[in-house]
């Protein structure tokens, strides 16, 4: 059984989807509990994985490889290493918690949970897939449930947000498809196996292509493929200027879907860059990382923070803060230092937990007041003290308060950046100040100050909502105090990844 | 193997059985009162013919009937496609409200005749035979389009089809006459040999081919010969639209591939087909493919009638199919044949749902699908979503695999063809917008009071189940079909 851990983790939710589809549509509670039941095994297996992960080796673990379509060298090839372990754990945890965050859905319950479980399979599959074709299938598999989940169960502008999300992401995906095919034909023998594509990375040409504008820029085959993949991943991160789908999608999606979107889906972009762009296309990474990861990441930090400061809608503010925090990940990746890249991957995990908490908290207040106007509240600390406490924890973690996990990852990123690009590091640090600015201002407007008479009788946060928040809160505090609990898992593989690219730096 | 008339009859069973079924239907129409049973007879006829076709596998290829038609794996593939399409369309028509208004005896007879014409289109190896089979399919298509009684749309569609088809066929036969004049023969192989001698004027050859392409282009619906298809698809009864979109498209492809490939080019090294003259075919076809895709997708964006939108999407898919032709090698052809199979399943499925909704509500516009998923018709809505997303090319559905093969064939060529791939993927993204528009109306909007409930008959449910399961299955496990497509590329050439 231990040999097939990853397959079980990936396909249990799919089995759950089939079971849910067979339940009667009106037994809402049955559907909810059955769905919850099917997300427990991946979580349990995730905990087991955490305990049994070998932190000393940088290579792949828990590998399974079964031939699928031999004619095209496509295999069912899954495995994890330091790059993906944190994401697998995050996905398992957030999927479980979001089932409980979705308890309030009362329309089309069966369809909602069936689509959610399908989404769960897709997400887990992306992080464990090591065959490029399989990776692509799982990547695209997520788009369909997301489209329906946002479009049917979302807010007032849900149709616009859903189709915008779908079109944007599909555009990135089809570019990725072309890059996948290009790499397939460039490898000898033709294969989709990521490990073999990485092994042959020396073969992908770096001489400038003869076509304008690539000859002007000195871009070779490797650079063009890197760019095609990068655009596909950058849309997901989301990197400026491909971020415009995010505020709409996040705001209109139901609470649990926003959590999944921000907590897991955004990480796939940066995960893809680490899994694909870095090892397979090292020369191109070395050449292009400063501009497209470093500078763009720093711009993400500052631009996201400034946009967040201008928002009047609480959920949109959190959405822009997501854009900003993903900028740290990009900056960390661009530095090629051990601190930078560890900080980046740790930030991916932390952002998942912290932003997950933030969206859940916004959901709490929206369920009660049915609006998210920042100016429309006031003095909630006196009305809902426990809720305010948890919110304060989440906001301070997002700001990077020492003692909480966000601080560790941001500091590591900035340390890494300082060694290579001091100016970007300074700008990134200023992003921390901006983040503190809008979060503290929000706390002041919403939670402190005179009590808004309209909301004097708002009910306190209830047990189910606390149940979704407390595990995330514990992880945020624990990793803030003892970050090695996660960093140990990442170190070996990430250092190896850096070593692949560093020789190509001029 | 070069057989004369009587000897060829041994290999002619599929066509013979189909002809027998046609004649039987004409007779039974006079006898039977329940016209629906004629449909069942037609289905049985198709099944027997299918069995006979499958029996012919394993026979080495050859010419039949004094080199008029060829028997090889390629022609057998398209015979199977035509029969499957006819079978599914007849099964669809059994419970279609539109069809219950027409003269059903004529309907089934002409439908089977059309299928018979497609048999000849796929196997013709003589210019005259190509023209005659094309005309047979066209004439039967005109009749089928205009069958709805007292329906202005249907009659107008048939008339437009007739005029357009007549002009295209006329242009084609004109081009064929030039070719005959230049090479002295109507037989493909002899034309190929004559062109190989190399004494032919390049410009006249190019003009002749362009004229002939007009005829093929009208059948396969690529730009700029596509103008008939939206009106015809909208006006014809829905099962016929489905049949035209899939079967006549496939047959047109067969005739075009057989004309351009074994007849007029040689198999070079690396499975590339070398065109006989130094005509810039790759660039010309590339341009044609890009224009077709783009025209189809852009025009579909604004459509309000689902059948019309699917017509424009069919034009776009013809553009994607043409990508396989552009690369001029076996990879491209294999991708095209695979796509034909997948397209058959997806498109028939989409039109089936259109028919189901039209049966219940009488509406074919997108607004009529409002809130379909919430009206007690979740299954047709879900299946429609599956078919539409498969048409877009999203994994893990069959349409993705088809597009994947086409893109692989194009990227493998590299060079300028990468531009074609980029245009194709952009078109895929554009197509998502209008396909998702229907899905949005079905799922995101809520039904108004007074919107009728949509129920399906047993027959329709069965076909829907089969097609949607196949769409999902082929998205994950397509090995056998790919192998079948590869196998069908064994042309008989001498």
Short mmCIF file of N, CA, C and O in Angstrom, two decimals, chain A residues 364-461:
data_model
loop_
_atom_site.label_atom_id
_atom_site.label_comp_id
_atom_site.label_asym_id
_atom_site.label_seq_id
_atom_site.Cartn_x
_atom_site.Cartn_y
_atom_site.Cartn_z
N UNK A 364 -16.78 34.57 6.74
CA UNK A 364 -17.55 34.62 7.99
C UNK A 364 -18.37 35.89 8.05
O UNK A 364 -19.58 35.87 8.33
N UNK A 365 -17.73 37.01 7.81
CA UNK A 365 -18.46 38.27 7.95
C UNK A 365 -19.47 38.46 6.82
O UNK A 365 -20.55 39.02 7.02
N UNK A 366 -19.15 37.92 5.62
CA UNK A 366 -20.09 38.07 4.51
C UNK A 366 -21.35 37.25 4.75
O UNK A 366 -22.45 37.69 4.40
N UNK A 367 -21.18 36.06 5.36
CA UNK A 367 -22.35 35.24 5.65
C UNK A 367 -23.30 35.95 6.60
O UNK A 367 -24.51 35.73 6.57
N UNK A 368 -22.73 36.81 7.49
CA UNK A 368 -23.59 37.45 8.47
C UNK A 368 -24.15 38.76 7.96
O UNK A 368 -25.32 39.05 8.16
N UNK A 369 -23.32 39.59 7.33
CA UNK A 369 -23.76 40.93 6.97
C UNK A 369 -24.18 41.05 5.52
O UNK A 369 -24.81 42.02 5.14
N UNK A 370 -23.82 40.07 4.69
CA UNK A 370 -24.15 40.04 3.27
C UNK A 370 -23.58 41.20 2.49
O UNK A 370 -24.14 41.60 1.48
N UNK A 371 -22.51 41.78 2.97
CA UNK A 371 -21.74 42.70 2.14
C UNK A 371 -20.33 42.70 2.66
O UNK A 371 -20.06 42.17 3.74
N UNK A 372 -19.43 43.28 1.84
CA UNK A 372 -18.04 43.26 2.27
C UNK A 372 -17.43 44.65 2.25
O UNK A 372 -16.23 44.79 2.14
N UNK A 373 -18.25 45.68 2.36
CA UNK A 373 -17.73 47.05 2.36
C UNK A 373 -16.89 47.29 3.59
O UNK A 373 -17.35 47.13 4.72
N UNK A 374 -15.67 47.75 3.36
CA UNK A 374 -14.81 47.99 4.52
C UNK A 374 -15.35 49.15 5.35
O UNK A 374 -15.34 49.13 6.58
N UNK A 375 -15.86 50.16 4.62
CA UNK A 375 -16.36 51.33 5.34
C UNK A 375 -17.68 51.04 6.03
O UNK A 375 -18.12 51.82 6.86
N UNK A 376 -18.30 49.92 5.66
CA UNK A 376 -19.64 49.66 6.18
C UNK A 376 -19.66 49.01 7.54
O UNK A 376 -20.71 48.76 8.09
N UNK A 377 -18.49 48.67 8.03
CA UNK A 377 -18.43 48.04 9.36
C UNK A 377 -17.83 49.00 10.36
O UNK A 377 -17.53 50.14 10.03
N UNK A 378 -17.62 48.52 11.56
CA UNK A 378 -16.96 49.36 12.57
C UNK A 378 -17.12 48.70 13.92
O UNK A 378 -18.20 48.20 14.25
N UNK A 379 -16.05 48.70 14.68
CA UNK A 379 -16.13 48.21 16.06
C UNK A 379 -16.50 46.76 16.19
O UNK A 379 -17.08 46.36 17.20
N UNK A 380 -16.16 45.95 15.19
CA UNK A 380 -16.54 44.54 15.29
C UNK A 380 -15.82 43.84 16.43
O UNK A 380 -16.24 42.77 16.86
N UNK A 381 -14.70 44.42 16.89
CA UNK A 381 -13.97 43.77 17.98
C UNK A 381 -14.82 43.62 19.22
O UNK A 381 -14.70 42.65 19.96
N UNK A 382 -15.69 44.60 19.45
CA UNK A 382 -16.53 44.51 20.65
C UNK A 382 -17.68 43.54 20.46
O UNK A 382 -18.16 42.93 21.40
N UNK A 383 -18.12 43.39 19.21
CA UNK A 383 -19.29 42.54 18.94
C UNK A 383 -18.87 41.08 18.81
O UNK A 383 -19.55 40.18 19.29
N UNK A 384 -17.75 40.83 18.09
CA UNK A 384 -17.33 39.47 17.82
C UNK A 384 -15.85 39.34 18.21
O UNK A 384 -14.97 39.32 17.35
N UNK A 385 -15.54 39.26 19.48
CA UNK A 385 -14.14 39.30 19.90
C UNK A 385 -13.31 38.11 19.42
O UNK A 385 -12.16 38.29 19.00
N UNK A 386 -13.88 36.92 19.44
CA UNK A 386 -13.08 35.75 19.02
C UNK A 386 -12.73 35.88 17.55
O UNK A 386 -11.60 35.64 17.12
N UNK A 387 -13.73 36.28 16.77
CA UNK A 387 -13.52 36.47 15.34
C UNK A 387 -12.42 37.51 15.10
O UNK A 387 -11.53 37.31 14.27
N UNK A 388 -12.47 38.59 15.86
CA UNK A 388 -11.45 39.62 15.68
C UNK A 388 -10.08 39.08 16.02
O UNK A 388 -9.08 39.39 15.35
N UNK A 389 -10.01 38.26 17.08
CA UNK A 389 -8.72 37.70 17.45
C UNK A 389 -8.11 36.86 16.34
O UNK A 389 -6.94 37.01 15.98
N UNK A 390 -8.93 35.98 15.79
CA UNK A 390 -8.42 35.13 14.71
C UNK A 390 -8.04 35.98 13.51
O UNK A 390 -7.01 35.75 12.85
N UNK A 391 -8.87 36.98 13.21
CA UNK A 391 -8.56 37.84 12.07
C UNK A 391 -7.26 38.58 12.29
O UNK A 391 -6.44 38.72 11.37
N UNK A 392 -7.06 39.05 13.54
CA UNK A 392 -5.81 39.75 13.82
C UNK A 392 -4.63 38.83 13.58
O UNK A 392 -3.62 39.23 13.00
N UNK A 393 -4.77 37.57 14.01
CA UNK A 393 -3.69 36.60 13.78
C UNK A 393 -3.39 36.48 12.30
O UNK A 393 -2.24 36.56 11.86
N UNK A 394 -4.44 36.33 11.50
CA UNK A 394 -4.25 36.16 10.06
C UNK A 394 -3.64 37.40 9.44
O UNK A 394 -2.71 37.32 8.62
N UNK A 395 -4.15 38.58 9.79
CA UNK A 395 -3.62 39.82 9.21
C UNK A 395 -2.15 40.00 9.58
O UNK A 395 -1.33 40.35 8.74
N UNK A 396 -1.82 39.76 10.85
CA UNK A 396 -0.42 39.95 11.24
C UNK A 396 0.49 38.92 10.58
O UNK A 396 1.63 39.23 10.24
N UNK A 397 -0.03 37.71 10.39
CA UNK A 397 0.79 36.71 9.70
C UNK A 397 1.05 37.18 8.28
O UNK A 397 2.16 37.03 7.76
N UNK A 398 0.01 37.72 7.63
CA UNK A 398 0.18 38.17 6.26
C UNK A 398 1.15 39.35 6.19
O UNK A 398 1.89 39.50 5.22
N UNK A 399 1.16 40.18 7.21
CA UNK A 399 2.07 41.32 7.22
C UNK A 399 3.50 40.89 7.42
O UNK A 399 4.42 41.66 7.18
N UNK A 400 3.70 39.71 7.95
CA UNK A 400 5.06 39.27 8.19
C UNK A 400 5.53 39.60 9.58
O UNK A 400 6.68 39.99 9.78
N UNK A 401 4.66 39.43 10.58
CA UNK A 401 5.07 39.70 11.95
C UNK A 401 5.98 38.57 12.42
O UNK A 401 5.64 37.41 12.24
N UNK A 402 7.13 38.88 13.00
CA UNK A 402 8.00 37.81 13.49
C UNK A 402 7.27 36.97 14.52
O UNK A 402 6.52 37.48 15.34
N UNK A 403 7.54 35.67 14.48
CA UNK A 403 6.82 34.73 15.35
C UNK A 403 5.75 34.00 14.58
O UNK A 403 5.27 32.95 15.03
N UNK A 404 5.36 34.51 13.44
CA UNK A 404 4.39 33.82 12.59
C UNK A 404 5.08 33.44 11.28
O UNK A 404 6.10 34.01 10.90
N UNK A 405 4.49 32.48 10.58
CA UNK A 405 5.22 31.86 9.48
C UNK A 405 5.54 32.81 8.34
O UNK A 405 6.56 32.66 7.66
N UNK A 406 4.67 33.80 8.12
CA UNK A 406 4.90 34.69 6.99
C UNK A 406 6.23 35.41 7.09
O UNK A 406 6.91 35.65 6.08
N UNK A 407 6.63 35.73 8.33
CA UNK A 407 7.90 36.44 8.53
C UNK A 407 9.07 35.62 8.00
O UNK A 407 9.94 36.14 7.29
N UNK A 408 9.08 34.32 8.35
CA UNK A 408 10.22 33.48 7.99
C UNK A 408 10.42 33.46 6.48
O UNK A 408 11.51 33.68 5.95
N UNK A 409 9.33 33.20 5.77
CA UNK A 409 9.49 33.06 4.32
C UNK A 409 9.85 34.39 3.69
O UNK A 409 10.71 34.45 2.80
N UNK A 410 9.24 35.49 4.15
CA UNK A 410 9.57 36.78 3.54
C UNK A 410 11.01 37.15 3.83
O UNK A 410 11.74 37.63 2.96
N UNK A 411 11.47 36.89 5.06
CA UNK A 411 12.86 37.22 5.40
C UNK A 411 13.83 36.40 4.57
O UNK A 411 14.83 36.91 4.06
N UNK A 412 13.52 35.12 4.39
CA UNK A 412 14.44 34.29 3.60
C UNK A 412 14.52 34.80 2.17
O UNK A 412 15.60 34.87 1.58
N UNK A 413 13.36 35.18 1.63
CA UNK A 413 13.36 35.69 0.25
C UNK A 413 14.19 36.96 0.16
O UNK A 413 15.03 37.13 -0.73
N UNK A 414 13.98 37.87 1.13
CA UNK A 414 14.69 39.14 1.05
C UNK A 414 16.19 38.96 1.29
O UNK A 414 17.02 39.62 0.66
N UNK A 415 16.54 38.01 2.17
CA UNK A 415 17.95 37.68 2.39
C UNK A 415 18.58 37.17 1.11
O UNK A 415 19.69 37.57 0.73
N UNK A 416 17.86 36.25 0.46
CA UNK A 416 18.38 35.71 -0.78
C UNK A 416 18.53 36.80 -1.83
O UNK A 416 19.51 36.86 -2.55
N UNK A 417 17.51 37.70 -1.90
CA UNK A 417 17.55 38.74 -2.92
C UNK A 417 18.66 39.74 -2.62
O UNK A 417 19.29 40.28 -3.53
N UNK A 418 18.91 39.99 -1.34
CA UNK A 418 19.92 40.98 -0.98
C UNK A 418 21.29 40.55 -1.51
O UNK A 418 22.09 41.39 -1.92
N UNK A 419 21.54 39.22 -1.52
CA UNK A 419 22.85 38.76 -1.98
C UNK A 419 23.06 39.03 -3.44
O UNK A 419 24.18 39.21 -3.90
N UNK A 420 22.02 39.03 -4.23
CA UNK A 420 22.18 39.15 -5.67
C UNK A 420 21.73 40.50 -6.19
O UNK A 420 22.39 41.14 -6.98
N UNK A 421 20.55 40.89 -5.78
CA UNK A 421 19.97 42.11 -6.34
C UNK A 421 19.52 42.99 -5.20
O UNK A 421 18.34 43.05 -4.86
N UNK A 422 20.43 43.74 -4.61
CA UNK A 422 20.06 44.52 -3.42
C UNK A 422 18.90 45.48 -3.66
O UNK A 422 18.07 45.68 -2.77
N UNK A 423 18.85 46.06 -4.85
CA UNK A 423 17.79 47.05 -5.09
C UNK A 423 16.43 46.37 -5.04
O UNK A 423 15.49 46.90 -4.43
N UNK A 424 16.34 45.19 -5.67
CA UNK A 424 15.06 44.49 -5.63
C UNK A 424 14.69 44.12 -4.20
O UNK A 424 13.53 44.16 -3.81
N UNK A 425 15.72 43.79 -3.41
CA UNK A 425 15.46 43.43 -2.03
C UNK A 425 14.89 44.62 -1.27
O UNK A 425 13.95 44.49 -0.50
N UNK A 426 15.49 45.81 -1.51
CA UNK A 426 14.99 47.00 -0.81
C UNK A 426 13.55 47.27 -1.21
O UNK A 426 12.69 47.57 -0.37
N UNK A 427 13.28 47.17 -2.52
CA UNK A 427 11.91 47.42 -2.98
C UNK A 427 10.94 46.41 -2.38
O UNK A 427 9.82 46.74 -1.99
N UNK A 428 11.40 45.15 -2.31
CA UNK A 428 10.55 44.12 -1.73
C UNK A 428 10.27 44.40 -0.27
O UNK A 428 9.15 44.22 0.22
N UNK A 429 11.29 44.88 0.43
CA UNK A 429 11.08 45.19 1.84
C UNK A 429 10.09 46.32 2.00
O UNK A 429 9.31 46.36 2.95
N UNK A 430 10.12 47.26 1.05
CA UNK A 430 9.16 48.35 1.16
C UNK A 430 7.74 47.82 0.97
O UNK A 430 6.78 48.40 1.50
N UNK A 431 7.64 46.69 0.24
CA UNK A 431 6.33 46.08 0.10
C UNK A 431 5.77 45.65 1.43
O UNK A 431 4.56 45.70 1.66
N UNK A 432 6.67 45.24 2.33
CA UNK A 432 6.21 44.84 3.67
C UNK A 432 5.55 46.01 4.37
O UNK A 432 4.51 45.87 5.03
N UNK A 433 6.16 47.18 4.21
CA UNK A 433 5.59 48.37 4.84
C UNK A 433 4.21 48.66 4.26
O UNK A 433 3.26 48.96 4.99
N UNK A 434 4.10 48.57 2.94
CA UNK A 434 2.80 48.83 2.31
C UNK A 434 1.76 47.83 2.79
O UNK A 434 0.60 48.19 3.04
N UNK A 435 2.18 46.56 2.90
CA UNK A 435 1.24 45.54 3.36
C UNK A 435 0.74 45.87 4.76
O UNK A 435 -0.45 45.80 5.04
N UNK A 436 1.70 46.23 5.63
CA UNK A 436 1.29 46.63 6.98
C UNK A 436 0.32 47.78 6.89
O UNK A 436 -0.68 47.83 7.63
N UNK A 437 0.61 48.69 5.97
CA UNK A 437 -0.26 49.86 5.82
C UNK A 437 -1.69 49.48 5.58
O UNK A 437 -2.60 49.88 6.33
N UNK A 438 -1.95 48.68 4.56
CA UNK A 438 -3.36 48.46 4.27
C UNK A 438 -4.02 47.52 5.26
O UNK A 438 -5.20 47.67 5.56
N UNK A 439 -3.25 46.56 5.80
CA UNK A 439 -3.89 45.66 6.76
C UNK A 439 -4.24 46.38 8.05
O UNK A 439 -5.34 46.22 8.60
N UNK A 440 -3.30 47.19 8.57
CA UNK A 440 -3.59 47.90 9.82
C UNK A 440 -4.74 48.88 9.63
O UNK A 440 -5.61 49.01 10.50
N UNK A 441 -4.74 49.53 8.47
CA UNK A 441 -5.83 50.47 8.19
C UNK A 441 -7.16 49.72 8.15
O UNK A 441 -8.18 50.22 8.65
N UNK A 442 -7.13 48.52 7.56
CA UNK A 442 -8.37 47.74 7.51
C UNK A 442 -8.82 47.33 8.90
O UNK A 442 -10.01 47.40 9.23
N UNK A 443 -7.86 46.89 9.73
CA UNK A 443 -8.24 46.52 11.10
C UNK A 443 -8.89 47.71 11.79
O UNK A 443 -9.91 47.60 12.46
N UNK A 444 -8.29 48.89 11.56
CA UNK A 444 -8.82 50.07 12.22
C UNK A 444 -10.24 50.35 11.76
O UNK A 444 -11.13 50.65 12.55
N UNK A 445 -10.48 50.25 10.44
CA UNK A 445 -11.79 50.64 9.93
C UNK A 445 -12.86 49.61 10.26
O UNK A 445 -14.00 49.96 10.55
N UNK A 446 -12.49 48.32 10.22
CA UNK A 446 -13.52 47.29 10.36
C UNK A 446 -13.71 46.86 11.81
O UNK A 446 -14.82 46.70 12.29
N UNK A 447 -12.59 46.64 12.50
CA UNK A 447 -12.70 45.99 13.82
C UNK A 447 -12.62 46.95 14.98
O UNK A 447 -13.16 46.68 16.05
N UNK A 448 -11.89 48.04 14.81
CA UNK A 448 -11.76 48.99 15.92
C UNK A 448 -12.70 50.16 15.68
O UNK A 448 -13.47 50.17 14.74
N UNK A 449 -12.60 51.12 16.49
CA UNK A 449 -13.44 52.30 16.27
C UNK A 449 -14.83 52.12 16.84
O UNK A 449 -15.15 51.12 17.49
N UNK A 450 -15.71 53.10 16.60
CA UNK A 450 -17.05 53.08 17.18
C UNK A 450 -17.86 51.94 16.59
O UNK A 450 -17.70 51.57 15.42
N UNK A 451 -18.73 51.40 17.41
CA UNK A 451 -19.54 50.25 16.97
C UNK A 451 -20.57 50.74 15.96
O UNK A 451 -21.23 51.75 16.17
N UNK A 452 -20.68 49.99 14.85
CA UNK A 452 -21.70 50.29 13.86
C UNK A 452 -23.01 49.70 14.36
O UNK A 452 -23.15 48.51 14.54
N UNK A 453 -24.01 50.58 14.61
CA UNK A 453 -25.25 50.14 15.25
C UNK A 453 -25.94 49.02 14.51
O UNK A 453 -26.57 48.17 15.11
N UNK A 454 -25.80 49.02 13.18
CA UNK A 454 -26.51 48.01 12.39
C UNK A 454 -26.10 46.60 12.79
O UNK A 454 -26.86 45.66 12.70
N UNK A 455 -24.85 46.45 13.16
CA UNK A 455 -24.32 45.10 13.36
C UNK A 455 -24.13 44.77 14.82
O UNK A 455 -23.34 43.91 15.17
N UNK A 456 -24.86 45.44 15.71
CA UNK A 456 -24.63 45.22 17.12
C UNK A 456 -24.93 43.78 17.53
O UNK A 456 -24.39 43.27 18.49
N UNK A 457 -25.85 43.14 16.78
CA UNK A 457 -26.26 41.81 17.22
C UNK A 457 -25.74 40.70 16.33
O UNK A 457 -26.33 39.65 16.23
N UNK A 458 -24.62 40.95 15.66
CA UNK A 458 -24.09 39.90 14.80
C UNK A 458 -23.65 38.71 15.65
O UNK A 458 -23.00 38.87 16.67
N UNK A 459 -24.01 37.49 15.20
CA UNK A 459 -23.58 36.31 15.97
C UNK A 459 -22.07 36.11 15.88
O UNK A 459 -21.46 36.42 14.88
N UNK A 460 -21.53 35.56 16.94
CA UNK A 460 -20.10 35.29 17.00
C UNK A 460 -19.77 34.15 16.04
O UNK A 460 -20.65 33.43 15.58
N UNK A 461 -18.47 34.02 15.79
CA UNK A 461 -18.01 32.96 14.90
C UNK A 461 -18.39 31.61 15.50
O UNK A 461 -18.27 31.40 16.71
#
